[in-house]
Amino acid sequence: MARSSRTSVASLPTQTGRSGSVTPIPMAVPGTFTTTASSASSIEHSDWLKKSCPTKIPPRKAKSRDTVTGRLVPSKSSSSSHLLPATSRSNDSPKNNLSQALGQLGSTEWEITVDGFGILSRLLRHHQDYIKSELPTINRTAILHLSNLRTQVTRAACLFFEDLFVNLGKSMEQDCEKIAEKLLDKTADTNKFIRDASMAALEAMVKHVTPAKAITPLENYGSKHRNTVVRATTAHVTRVLVEQLGPERVLHQNPNKLLPMLIKFLQEGSLETRTHAKLALASLVVHGSFESTLKRHIPPSTLKNVEKTISSIKNDLIRKG
C-alpha cells in the first residue's frame, strides 16, 4: 500500500520551492473549481468590464396613493400613456399615410397594427381633416381592436380613442355610445395597462363631448352592468362628469339622469362605488336647490333608504369647514 502511494504521488506534477523542497501541484477534481492563471485573468477581465461598462438600473416609477381606493398607482407623470411623444413630427404625405395606416389596422401582425395606430395618432395631431374624412371607418375598425387578443393592440386602441376624444371632441359623438360600452368592458380586464388606458379614454370622453352624449352609455350600460368593477368604474366616471359640470349645471340641466344614478351607486355593495357616489354628492349637497331637486327626481321610498347617508355627507362637510 505504501509503494502504490509513493507511485501515485510521484506521478503528480511537482514544483520546487525556495527551500528546495518538492511539493505536488494539486489537480482539479471533477465538480470543483480551481483558480489557474488563465481563469484569474478572465475574472480580472470581467471585473474590468463591470467597472468600465456598469449596468444601469432604471429608476422605479413614482407612485401615488389613490384617494378613493387607497391603493398605490403609478403617477401620471411617470408613466407613458400616449402612443406618440409630445414632440412627434408631422407626416410628410398625410393622404398616403392615412391609407397606409388603415391598411396596417387590418394586418394580422400585432406590431404592424400598433404602428398603424401610431401613424393615425400623428395624423390626428397634425392633420385632423384627414382623420375626420375617414372617422366612421377609423372608429369602426378601432372598436374591433378593443376586443383584440393581443394586449398590446387593445391598449393601443384605448390610447388612440383617448387621443380622438381629446382632439376631436364633439366630432366623436356619433359613435360615442358604442365606443364607451367597449371601453367600460375593458375596465374590468385582467391586464392593468388595459384597465388604466380604458379608464383614461372614458375620462377624456366625459370631458370633451356634450354631457347628454356622455351620460347615455353610463346610464344605459355601465350602471346596469353585471360586473361590479364596471359599475365602480361607471361611478368614478360619473363623479368626474359631475365635478366637470358643477352643481348648477347638474341640478338644473341634467338632474333627471345624474341624480338617480348617484343614488343608485350610493346603495351599491361595493365600497369603491359608494365612495365615488359620496364624493360626487358632496359637491352637490351644498347647493341651495339640492334637496328640492332630489325630491322631484327620487321616489320617497328610495330617499328614505339613503337619508342617513346624505345627512352624514353634509355633517362631514360641516366638520371640515
Coordinates of C-alpha atoms in Angstrom, one line a residue:
M1 CA 0.0 0.0 0.0
A2 CA 2.9 2.4 0.8
R3 CA 4.5 1.7 -2.5
S4 CA 1.4 2.4 -4.5
S5 CA 1.0 5.6 -2.5
R6 CA 4.6 6.7 -3.4
T7 CA 4.0 5.9 -7.1
S8 CA 0.8 8.0 -7.1
V9 CA 2.5 11.0 -5.5
A10 CA 5.5 10.7 -7.8
S11 CA 3.2 10.6 -10.9
L12 CA 1.8 14.0 -10.0
P13 CA 3.3 17.2 -11.4
T14 CA 5.7 18.9 -8.9
Q15 CA 7.1 22.3 -8.2
T16 CA 10.3 23.2 -6.3
G17 CA 10.1 25.9 -3.6
R18 CA 12.9 28.3 -2.5
S19 CA 14.0 25.9 0.3
G20 CA 14.5 23.2 -2.3
S21 CA 11.5 21.1 -1.2
V22 CA 9.5 19.4 -3.8
T23 CA 5.7 19.6 -3.5
P24 CA 3.0 18.2 -5.8
I25 CA 0.7 20.6 -7.6
P26 CA -3.0 19.9 -6.7
M27 CA -5.0 18.7 -9.6
A28 CA -8.6 19.7 -10.3
V29 CA -11.2 17.3 -9.0
P30 CA -14.3 16.9 -11.2
G31 CA -17.1 19.1 -9.8
T32 CA -14.7 21.5 -8.1
F33 CA -13.3 24.9 -9.3
T34 CA -9.5 25.5 -9.2
T35 CA -8.2 29.0 -9.9
T36 CA -5.4 29.0 -12.5
A37 CA -3.6 31.8 -14.2
S38 CA -6.0 31.8 -17.2
S39 CA -9.1 31.7 -15.1
A40 CA -7.7 34.5 -12.8
S41 CA -7.1 36.7 -15.9
S42 CA -10.6 36.1 -17.1
I43 CA -12.0 37.1 -13.8
E44 CA -9.9 40.3 -13.8
H45 CA -11.2 41.0 -17.3
S46 CA -14.8 40.6 -16.3
D47 CA -14.2 42.9 -13.3
W48 CA -12.8 45.5 -15.6
L49 CA -15.8 45.2 -17.9
K50 CA -18.1 45.7 -14.9
K51 CA -16.2 48.8 -13.9
S52 CA -15.9 50.3 -17.4
C53 CA -19.5 49.3 -18.5
P54 CA -21.6 49.4 -15.4
T55 CA -25.2 48.1 -15.6
K56 CA -27.6 50.9 -15.4
I57 CA -30.6 50.1 -13.2
P58 CA -33.7 52.1 -14.3
P59 CA -35.2 54.2 -11.5
R60 CA -38.5 53.0 -10.1
K61 CA -41.6 54.7 -11.3
A62 CA -43.0 57.1 -8.8
K63 CA -46.3 56.0 -7.3
S64 CA -49.1 57.9 -5.6
R65 CA -52.0 56.7 -3.4
D66 CA -55.5 56.8 -4.8
T67 CA -57.7 58.9 -2.7
V68 CA -60.7 56.6 -3.1
T69 CA -59.3 53.1 -3.0
G70 CA -56.2 53.8 -1.0
R71 CA -54.1 51.7 -3.4
L72 CA -50.7 52.8 -4.8
V73 CA -50.9 53.6 -8.5
P74 CA -48.3 54.9 -10.9
S75 CA -48.3 58.7 -11.1
K76 CA -49.3 60.2 -14.5
S77 CA -46.0 62.0 -14.8
S78 CA -44.0 58.8 -14.6
S79 CA -45.9 56.6 -17.0
S80 CA -46.2 56.8 -20.7
S81 CA -49.9 56.9 -21.6
H82 CA -49.8 58.0 -25.2
L83 CA -49.0 56.4 -28.5
L84 CA -46.7 59.3 -29.5
P85 CA -44.3 61.7 -27.7
A86 CA -45.4 65.3 -27.4
T87 CA -42.6 66.3 -29.9
S88 CA -43.7 64.0 -32.8
R89 CA -43.1 65.3 -36.3
S90 CA -45.7 66.0 -38.9
N91 CA -46.4 63.4 -41.6
D92 CA -44.8 64.2 -45.0
S93 CA -47.6 62.7 -47.0
P94 CA -50.8 62.6 -44.9
K95 CA -53.0 61.2 -47.6
N96 CA -50.7 58.3 -48.3
N97 CA -50.0 57.8 -44.6
L98 CA -53.8 57.6 -43.9
S99 CA -54.2 54.8 -46.5
Q100 CA -51.1 53.0 -45.1
A101 CA -52.4 53.2 -41.5
L102 CA -55.9 51.9 -42.4
G103 CA -54.2 49.0 -44.2
Q104 CA -52.0 48.3 -41.2
L105 CA -55.0 48.1 -38.9
G106 CA -56.2 45.2 -41.0
S107 CA -52.9 43.3 -40.5
T108 CA -52.6 40.0 -38.6
E109 CA -49.2 41.1 -37.2
W110 CA -49.7 42.9 -33.9
E111 CA -46.6 45.1 -34.3
I112 CA -47.8 46.4 -37.7
T113 CA -51.3 47.1 -36.2
V114 CA -49.8 49.1 -33.3
D115 CA -47.6 51.0 -35.7
G116 CA -50.8 51.8 -37.7
F117 CA -52.3 53.4 -34.6
G118 CA -49.2 55.4 -34.1
I119 CA -49.5 56.8 -37.7
L120 CA -53.1 57.7 -37.1
S121 CA -52.2 59.5 -33.8
R122 CA -49.6 61.5 -35.7
L123 CA -52.2 62.4 -38.4
L124 CA -54.6 63.3 -35.6
R125 CA -52.1 65.7 -34.1
H126 CA -51.0 67.4 -37.3
H127 CA -53.7 66.8 -40.0
Q128 CA -57.1 66.4 -38.3
D129 CA -59.0 67.0 -41.5
Y130 CA -57.7 63.7 -43.0
I131 CA -58.9 61.8 -39.8
K132 CA -62.3 63.5 -39.9
S133 CA -62.8 62.5 -43.5
E134 CA -62.5 58.8 -42.6
L135 CA -63.7 59.0 -39.0
P136 CA -66.6 56.5 -39.2
T137 CA -64.3 53.9 -40.8
I138 CA -61.5 54.6 -38.3
N139 CA -63.8 54.3 -35.3
R140 CA -65.4 51.1 -36.6
T141 CA -62.0 49.5 -37.1
A142 CA -60.6 50.7 -33.8
I143 CA -63.6 49.4 -31.9
L144 CA -62.9 45.9 -33.3
H145 CA -59.4 46.1 -31.9
L146 CA -60.7 46.8 -28.4
S147 CA -61.5 43.1 -28.4
N148 CA -58.1 42.0 -29.9
L149 CA -56.5 39.0 -28.3
R150 CA -53.2 40.9 -28.2
T151 CA -53.0 43.1 -25.2
Q152 CA -50.6 45.5 -27.0
V153 CA -53.2 46.1 -29.7
T154 CA -56.1 46.5 -27.3
R155 CA -54.1 49.0 -25.2
A156 CA -53.1 50.9 -28.4
A157 CA -56.8 51.2 -29.4
C158 CA -57.7 52.5 -25.9
L159 CA -54.9 55.1 -26.1
F160 CA -56.0 56.1 -29.6
F161 CA -59.6 56.7 -28.5
E162 CA -58.3 58.9 -25.7
D163 CA -56.5 61.0 -28.3
L164 CA -59.6 61.0 -30.5
F165 CA -61.8 62.4 -27.7
V166 CA -59.2 65.0 -26.6
N167 CA -58.6 66.3 -30.1
L168 CA -61.9 65.9 -31.9
G169 CA -64.4 66.3 -29.0
K170 CA -68.0 66.6 -30.3
S171 CA -67.0 65.1 -33.7
M172 CA -66.8 61.8 -31.8
E173 CA -70.4 61.9 -30.6
Q174 CA -71.8 59.8 -33.5
D175 CA -70.0 56.6 -32.3
C176 CA -69.6 57.7 -28.7
E177 CA -72.1 55.2 -27.2
K178 CA -70.6 52.1 -29.0
I179 CA -67.0 53.2 -28.0
A180 CA -67.9 53.9 -24.4
E181 CA -69.6 50.5 -24.0
K182 CA -66.5 48.6 -25.2
L183 CA -64.2 50.8 -23.1
L184 CA -66.4 50.1 -20.0
D185 CA -66.0 46.4 -20.6
K186 CA -62.2 46.8 -20.8
T187 CA -62.0 48.5 -17.4
A188 CA -62.6 45.0 -15.9
D189 CA -59.8 43.4 -17.9
T190 CA -57.2 41.3 -16.1
N191 CA -54.4 43.4 -17.7
K192 CA -53.7 46.6 -15.6
F193 CA -52.4 48.6 -18.6
I194 CA -55.6 48.0 -20.5
R195 CA -57.7 48.9 -17.4
D196 CA -55.8 52.2 -17.0
A197 CA -55.9 53.1 -20.7
S198 CA -59.6 52.4 -21.0
M199 CA -60.3 54.5 -17.9
A200 CA -58.3 57.4 -19.3
A201 CA -60.2 57.2 -22.6
L202 CA -63.6 57.3 -20.7
E203 CA -62.4 60.3 -18.6
A204 CA -61.4 62.1 -21.9
M205 CA -64.9 61.3 -23.3
V206 CA -66.9 62.8 -20.4
K207 CA -64.7 65.9 -20.5
H208 CA -64.8 66.6 -24.3
V209 CA -68.3 65.5 -25.5
T210 CA -71.6 67.1 -24.6
P211 CA -73.0 65.9 -21.2
A212 CA -76.1 64.2 -22.7
K213 CA -73.9 62.1 -25.0
A214 CA -71.6 61.1 -22.2
I215 CA -74.4 60.2 -19.8
T216 CA -76.3 57.9 -22.1
P217 CA -73.8 54.9 -22.1
L218 CA -73.1 55.5 -18.4
E219 CA -76.8 55.2 -17.5
N220 CA -78.0 52.6 -20.0
Y221 CA -74.9 50.3 -20.0
G222 CA -72.4 51.0 -17.2
S223 CA -74.7 51.5 -14.2
K224 CA -76.6 48.3 -15.1
H225 CA -73.6 46.1 -15.9
R226 CA -73.3 42.7 -14.2
N227 CA -69.7 43.2 -13.3
T228 CA -69.0 45.0 -10.1
V229 CA -65.8 46.5 -11.4
V230 CA -67.5 48.0 -14.4
R231 CA -70.2 49.6 -12.1
A232 CA -67.4 51.0 -9.9
T233 CA -65.7 52.5 -13.0
T234 CA -69.0 54.0 -14.1
A235 CA -69.4 55.6 -10.7
H236 CA -65.9 57.0 -11.0
V237 CA -66.5 58.4 -14.5
T238 CA -69.9 59.8 -13.4
R239 CA -68.1 61.6 -10.5
V240 CA -65.6 63.1 -12.9
L241 CA -68.6 64.3 -15.1
V242 CA -70.4 65.8 -12.0
E243 CA -67.2 67.7 -10.9
Q244 CA -66.7 68.8 -14.5
L245 CA -70.2 70.3 -14.8
G246 CA -70.5 71.7 -11.3
P247 CA -73.7 71.7 -9.1
E248 CA -75.5 74.4 -11.0
R249 CA -75.5 72.5 -14.3
V250 CA -76.1 69.2 -12.7
L251 CA -79.1 70.3 -10.7
H252 CA -80.7 72.4 -13.4
Q253 CA -79.7 70.8 -16.7
N254 CA -79.2 67.1 -16.1
P255 CA -80.8 66.1 -12.8
N256 CA -83.3 63.6 -14.2
K257 CA -80.4 61.2 -15.1
L258 CA -77.4 62.0 -12.9
L259 CA -79.2 62.1 -9.6
P260 CA -80.9 58.7 -9.9
M261 CA -77.5 57.2 -11.0
L262 CA -75.7 58.7 -8.0
I263 CA -78.4 57.5 -5.5
K264 CA -78.2 54.0 -7.1
F265 CA -74.5 54.0 -6.7
L266 CA -74.9 55.1 -3.1
Q267 CA -76.7 51.8 -2.3
E268 CA -74.2 49.5 -4.0
G269 CA -72.5 46.7 -2.1
S270 CA -69.1 47.8 -3.4
L271 CA -67.3 50.3 -1.1
E272 CA -65.4 51.8 -4.0
T273 CA -68.7 52.5 -5.9
R274 CA -70.3 54.1 -2.8
T275 CA -67.3 56.2 -2.2
H276 CA -67.4 57.7 -5.7
A277 CA -71.1 58.4 -5.3
K278 CA -70.5 60.2 -1.9
L279 CA -67.7 62.3 -3.4
A280 CA -70.0 63.3 -6.3
L281 CA -72.9 64.1 -3.9
A282 CA -70.6 66.1 -1.6
S283 CA -70.2 68.7 -4.4
L284 CA -74.0 68.9 -4.8
V285 CA -75.4 69.0 -1.3
V286 CA -74.0 72.5 -0.6
H287 CA -76.2 73.9 -3.4
G288 CA -79.4 75.6 -2.2
S289 CA -81.8 73.7 -4.5
F290 CA -80.3 70.2 -3.9
E291 CA -83.0 68.9 -1.6
S292 CA -85.9 70.2 -3.6
T293 CA -84.4 68.8 -6.8
L294 CA -83.6 65.5 -5.2
K295 CA -87.3 65.1 -4.0
R296 CA -88.6 65.8 -7.5
H297 CA -86.5 63.0 -9.2
I298 CA -86.1 60.4 -6.5
P299 CA -89.0 58.3 -5.1
P300 CA -89.8 58.8 -1.4
S301 CA -89.1 55.1 -0.6
T302 CA -85.6 55.4 -2.1
L303 CA -84.9 58.7 -0.4
K304 CA -85.8 57.0 2.9
N305 CA -83.0 54.4 2.4
V306 CA -80.3 57.0 1.7
E307 CA -81.4 59.8 4.0
K308 CA -78.9 58.9 6.7
T309 CA -76.0 58.6 4.2
I310 CA -76.8 62.1 2.7
S311 CA -77.0 63.6 6.2
S312 CA -73.6 62.1 7.1
I313 CA -72.2 63.7 3.9
K314 CA -73.5 67.1 5.0
N315 CA -72.1 66.6 8.5
D316 CA -68.7 65.7 7.2
L317 CA -68.6 68.9 5.1
I318 CA -69.6 71.0 8.1
R319 CA -66.9 69.4 10.3
K320 CA -64.3 70.0 7.6
G321 CA -65.4 73.7 7.4

